[in-house]
Short mmCIF file of C-alpha atoms in Angstrom, two decimals:
data_model
loop_
_atom_site.label_atom_id
_atom_site.label_comp_id
_atom_site.label_asym_id
_atom_site.label_seq_id
_atom_site.Cartn_x
_atom_site.Cartn_y
_atom_site.Cartn_z
CA MET A 1 8.55 -0.63 27.02
CA GLY A 2 11.33 -1.77 24.71
CA ARG A 3 14.44 -0.46 23.01
CA PHE A 4 14.51 2.41 20.56
CA PHE A 5 16.66 3.95 17.82
CA ASP A 6 16.45 7.67 17.05
CA PRO A 7 17.98 8.03 13.55
CA HIS A 8 17.88 11.84 13.53
CA ILE A 9 18.57 13.92 16.63
CA HIS A 10 20.81 16.96 17.24
CA MET A 11 22.38 16.32 20.64
CA TYR A 12 24.75 19.26 20.14
CA SER A 13 21.80 21.37 21.29
CA ARG A 14 20.57 19.09 24.10
CA THR A 15 21.54 18.65 27.74
CA THR A 16 22.76 15.77 29.88
CA ASP A 17 19.27 15.72 31.40
CA ASP A 18 17.98 14.79 27.94
CA TYR A 19 20.50 11.95 27.72
CA GLU A 20 19.36 10.71 31.13
CA LEU A 21 15.70 10.70 30.10
CA MET A 22 16.48 9.07 26.76
CA SER A 23 18.46 6.31 28.43
CA LYS A 24 15.70 5.63 30.95
CA ALA A 25 13.14 5.52 28.12
CA GLY A 26 15.08 2.75 26.34
CA ILE A 27 16.81 4.68 23.54
CA LYS A 28 19.87 2.59 22.70
CA VAL A 29 21.19 4.09 19.46
CA ILE A 30 21.14 7.58 17.96
CA VAL A 31 22.40 9.20 14.76
CA GLN A 32 23.30 12.89 14.72
CA PRO A 33 23.27 14.59 11.29
CA SER A 34 25.00 17.90 10.63
CA PHE A 35 22.64 20.85 11.06
CA TRP A 36 22.40 24.63 11.04
CA LEU A 37 23.65 26.01 14.36
CA GLY A 38 21.06 28.80 14.60
CA SER A 39 23.22 31.67 13.34
CA PRO A 40 25.35 32.20 10.24
CA ARG A 41 28.79 30.60 10.15
CA THR A 42 31.73 33.00 10.08
CA SER A 43 34.52 30.70 8.94
CA VAL A 44 35.39 27.17 7.87
CA GLY A 45 36.78 26.65 11.36
CA THR A 46 33.28 26.74 12.82
CA PHE A 47 32.35 23.75 10.68
CA GLU A 48 35.48 21.87 11.69
CA ASP A 49 35.02 22.52 15.40
CA TYR A 50 31.40 21.39 15.15
CA TRP A 51 32.22 18.17 13.29
CA GLU A 52 35.01 17.37 15.76
CA HIS A 53 32.67 18.03 18.68
CA MET A 54 30.11 15.56 17.34
CA ILE A 55 32.66 12.87 16.49
CA SER A 56 34.56 13.08 19.76
CA PHE A 57 32.69 14.77 22.59
CA GLU A 58 29.11 13.75 21.79
CA THR A 59 30.09 10.14 21.19
CA LYS A 60 31.75 10.04 24.62
CA ARG A 61 28.89 11.92 26.32
CA SER A 62 26.34 9.56 24.80
CA MET A 63 28.23 6.47 25.91
CA GLU A 64 28.15 7.71 29.50
CA PHE A 65 24.39 7.11 29.34
CA ASN A 66 24.70 3.73 27.56
CA ILE A 67 23.57 5.19 24.22
CA ASP A 68 25.53 4.36 21.07
CA HIS A 69 26.15 7.50 18.98
CA TYR A 70 26.86 7.91 15.25
CA VAL A 71 27.37 10.94 13.02
CA CYS A 72 26.45 12.15 9.53
CA LEU A 73 28.59 14.89 7.99
CA SER A 74 27.51 17.60 5.58
CA VAL A 75 27.16 21.24 4.79
CA ASN A 76 23.50 21.57 5.71
CA PRO A 77 21.07 22.91 3.06
CA LYS A 78 20.44 26.04 5.13
CA GLU A 79 24.18 26.80 5.07
CA SER A 80 24.80 25.94 1.43
CA ARG A 81 23.94 29.38 0.07
CA GLU A 82 27.02 31.13 1.46
CA ARG A 83 29.79 31.49 -1.11
CA PRO A 84 32.69 30.79 -1.01
CA LEU A 85 32.26 29.55 2.58
CA ALA A 86 30.07 26.55 1.75
CA LEU A 87 32.44 25.28 -0.93
CA ASP A 88 35.47 25.83 1.32
CA ALA A 89 33.72 23.89 4.10
CA LEU A 90 32.96 21.06 1.71
CA GLU A 91 36.64 20.83 0.88
CA ALA A 92 37.55 20.81 4.58
CA MET A 93 35.01 18.08 5.28
CA ALA A 94 37.01 15.56 3.25
CA LYS A 95 39.51 14.90 6.03
CA TYR A 96 36.74 13.85 8.45
CA LEU A 97 34.93 11.33 6.25
CA ASP A 98 37.10 8.35 7.16
CA ARG A 99 36.80 8.90 10.91
CA GLU A 100 35.11 6.30 13.10
CA ARG A 101 31.32 6.45 13.47
CA ILE A 102 30.78 8.59 10.37
CA VAL A 103 27.96 6.53 8.86
CA ALA A 104 26.50 8.84 6.19
CA ILE A 105 26.56 12.11 4.31
CA GLY A 106 23.73 14.25 5.67
CA GLU A 107 21.62 16.19 6.01
CA ILE A 108 21.78 17.34 2.40
CA GLY A 109 19.07 18.50 0.02
CA TYR A 110 16.86 21.57 0.04
CA ASN A 111 15.68 24.34 2.30
CA SER A 112 14.59 27.17 -0.01
CA ILE A 113 14.96 25.14 -3.22
CA ASN A 114 17.37 27.30 -5.23
CA HIS A 115 20.34 26.77 -7.51
CA LEU A 116 22.93 27.31 -4.75
CA GLU A 117 21.36 24.57 -2.64
CA ASP A 118 21.11 22.43 -5.75
CA GLU A 119 24.85 22.73 -6.37
CA LEU A 120 25.82 21.68 -2.84
CA PHE A 121 23.26 18.86 -2.90
CA GLN A 122 24.74 17.41 -6.06
CA LEU A 123 28.35 17.85 -4.95
CA GLN A 124 27.62 16.01 -1.71
CA LEU A 125 25.79 13.22 -3.51
CA ASP A 126 28.97 12.80 -5.55
CA ILE A 127 30.98 12.51 -2.33
CA ALA A 128 28.60 9.85 -1.01
CA VAL A 129 28.97 7.82 -4.20
CA ASP A 130 32.76 8.23 -4.33
CA LYS A 131 33.14 7.16 -0.69
CA ASN A 132 30.42 4.48 -0.90
CA MET A 133 28.54 6.13 1.95
CA LEU A 134 24.89 6.23 2.96
CA THR A 135 22.97 9.45 2.36
CA MET A 136 20.40 11.34 4.44
CA ILE A 137 18.33 13.80 2.40
CA HIS A 138 16.45 16.72 3.97
CA LEU A 139 13.09 17.66 2.50
CA PRO A 140 12.33 21.39 2.81
CA HIS A 141 10.01 22.50 5.59
CA ILE A 142 7.80 24.27 3.07
CA ASN A 143 7.07 23.38 -0.56
CA LYS A 144 7.64 19.71 0.25
CA LYS A 145 5.92 18.59 -2.92
CA ASP A 146 8.37 20.61 -5.01
CA GLY A 147 11.20 19.35 -2.80
CA ILE A 148 10.50 15.67 -3.40
CA GLU A 149 10.07 16.23 -7.14
CA ARG A 150 13.35 18.16 -7.31
CA THR A 151 15.06 15.46 -5.27
CA LYS A 152 13.76 12.75 -7.59
CA SER A 153 15.00 14.71 -10.60
CA VAL A 154 18.49 15.05 -9.13
CA LEU A 155 18.70 11.37 -8.18
CA LYS A 156 17.65 10.45 -11.72
CA SER A 157 20.18 12.79 -13.32
CA LYS A 158 22.92 11.32 -11.11
CA ASN A 159 21.91 7.75 -12.06
CA LEU A 160 21.18 6.99 -8.40
CA LEU A 161 17.72 5.48 -8.78
CA GLY A 162 19.33 2.05 -8.61
CA LEU A 163 20.98 2.90 -5.28
CA THR A 164 17.97 4.21 -3.40
CA ASN A 165 18.21 1.48 -0.73
CA ARG A 166 21.21 3.46 0.53
CA ILE A 167 19.27 6.74 0.73
CA LEU A 168 17.10 7.99 3.58
CA ILE A 169 14.72 10.86 2.75
CA ASP A 170 13.66 12.58 5.94
CA HIS A 171 10.92 14.99 7.12
CA ASN A 172 8.21 13.34 5.04
CA THR A 173 4.56 14.36 5.28
CA GLU A 174 1.35 13.02 3.78
CA GLU A 175 2.17 14.61 0.42
CA THR A 176 5.67 13.07 0.08
CA ILE A 177 5.69 9.70 1.85
CA GLN A 178 4.30 7.66 -1.03
CA LYS A 179 6.72 9.20 -3.54
CA THR A 180 9.67 8.55 -1.24
CA LEU A 181 8.72 4.89 -0.88
CA GLU A 182 8.04 4.54 -4.61
CA LEU A 183 11.60 5.69 -5.26
CA GLY A 184 12.80 2.79 -3.11
CA CYS A 185 14.26 5.13 -0.50
CA TRP A 186 13.87 4.81 3.25
CA ALA A 187 11.41 7.31 4.73
CA GLY A 188 11.90 9.33 7.88
CA LEU A 189 8.89 10.66 9.81
CA THR A 190 9.83 13.49 12.16
CA VAL A 191 7.63 13.79 15.23
CA TYR A 192 8.26 17.35 16.36
CA PRO A 193 5.76 19.64 18.07
CA ILE A 194 4.23 22.57 16.16
CA THR A 195 6.27 22.60 12.94
CA LYS A 196 6.38 18.94 11.86
CA LEU A 197 4.36 15.78 12.59
CA SER A 198 2.30 15.00 15.65
CA PRO A 199 2.33 11.38 16.85
CA ILE A 200 -1.17 10.82 15.47
CA ARG A 201 -0.26 12.16 12.02
CA ALA A 202 2.78 9.90 11.90
CA ILE A 203 0.71 6.90 13.01
CA ASN A 204 -1.97 7.64 10.39
CA MET A 205 0.75 7.70 7.72
CA ILE A 206 2.05 4.33 8.94
CA GLU A 207 -1.46 2.87 8.88
CA LYS A 208 -1.87 4.01 5.27
CA ASN A 209 1.60 3.13 3.94
CA GLY A 210 2.65 0.15 6.06
CA VAL A 211 5.75 -0.29 8.22
CA ASP A 212 8.36 -1.25 5.62
CA LYS A 213 11.24 1.24 5.21
CA ILE A 214 9.61 3.83 7.50
CA MET A 215 11.37 5.11 10.65
CA ILE A 216 10.34 7.57 13.34
CA ASN A 217 12.75 10.27 14.51
CA SER A 218 12.63 13.30 16.79
CA SER A 219 15.01 15.72 15.02
CA ALA A 220 15.24 17.30 18.49
CA ASP A 221 17.30 20.48 18.40
CA TRP A 222 17.21 24.10 19.65
CA GLY A 223 13.50 24.44 18.94
CA VAL A 224 10.43 23.21 20.80
CA SER A 225 11.19 19.53 20.35
CA ASP A 226 11.07 16.25 22.25
CA PRO A 227 14.03 13.83 22.42
CA LEU A 228 11.55 11.16 23.54
CA SER A 229 9.45 11.29 20.36
CA VAL A 230 10.40 7.77 19.28
CA PRO A 231 9.28 6.01 22.49
CA LEU A 232 6.26 8.32 22.58
CA VAL A 233 5.13 7.09 19.15
CA ALA A 234 5.73 3.49 20.25
CA ARG A 235 3.45 4.03 23.23
CA GLU A 236 0.71 5.58 21.10
CA MET A 237 0.98 2.78 18.52
CA LYS A 238 0.57 0.22 21.30
CA LYS A 239 -2.58 2.01 22.46
CA LYS A 240 -3.97 1.79 18.93
CA GLY A 241 -3.40 -1.95 18.78
CA PHE A 242 -0.34 -2.22 16.52
CA SER A 243 1.58 -5.45 16.88
CA LYS A 244 4.87 -5.50 18.77
CA ASN A 245 6.64 -6.40 15.53
CA ASP A 246 5.23 -3.39 13.65
CA ILE A 247 6.06 -1.02 16.50
CA GLU A 248 9.63 -2.31 16.67
CA LYS A 249 10.10 -1.95 12.91
CA VAL A 250 9.34 1.77 12.81
CA THR A 251 10.98 2.65 16.14
CA PHE A 252 14.08 0.45 15.95
CA TYR A 253 14.69 -2.17 13.31
CA ASN A 254 14.15 -0.16 10.11
CA ALA A 255 16.73 2.40 11.25
CA PHE A 256 19.04 -0.45 12.21
CA GLU A 257 18.64 -2.14 8.82
CA PHE A 258 19.40 1.11 7.01
CA PHE A 259 22.46 2.17 8.98
CA LYS A 260 24.00 -1.29 9.29
CA GLN A 261 24.78 -0.95 5.57
CA SER A 262 27.63 1.30 6.71
CA THR A 263 30.78 -0.56 7.72
CA LYS A 264 31.26 2.02 10.48
CA PHE A 265 27.96 1.23 12.15
CA LEU A 266 29.03 -1.13 14.92
CA TRP A 267 25.97 -1.62 17.12
CA ARG A 268 24.37 -5.05 17.00
CA PRO A 269 21.33 -6.43 18.89
#
């Protein structure tokens, strides 16, 4: 079928069987952002163990299946409301940022859209700027319209509208995709059963908005999700008559073009 890049997948919560299927399906590169583990954190040490697991163990596990693995570090929006834990974790994160295969700060942004999330979002944007790192922004699962407007406001206040080529805004829907692209950011479309996009919704959005700066991801995690979402969308696009070039852009090359801006992204065609 081809080769694929999943720019947002949480392999911490997946099995070796998933890696086997992904490898057979042609997935060559993956990026794993920091996410909520499913229950509240109890200490800074839980963040540190998680980050170390992704950097070390998951990179090795992925390579065993001929998949190149990269990591984004953050205090996830869903975890940013805990004080002082979230701020302490942010301080602890500093010593991991220069490690190999850390290609971005992310996911950061909003979940419930409140002032505590706003504080952590802005602090982590500052880190990304200070370290000259790429950024992956999480749009909330509800109130997405408010989320993209709030995100735009923060980027403007931080004077980042001139750096949007280094920002990926993920979990777009029909009501946010145009605004994300108008900002000059890269746009993630998450194909995830039940709670996010179906393949046909994602394809309809691509038909309407074109293939530039748009990338498909699975965001596969603990929930009902599919680590093969990227090749699945490629197959459905082929059925609908998309060109090979357009399919490859949204399922491989756009993600490659975004992440190769990081000096720690080593994979090359």
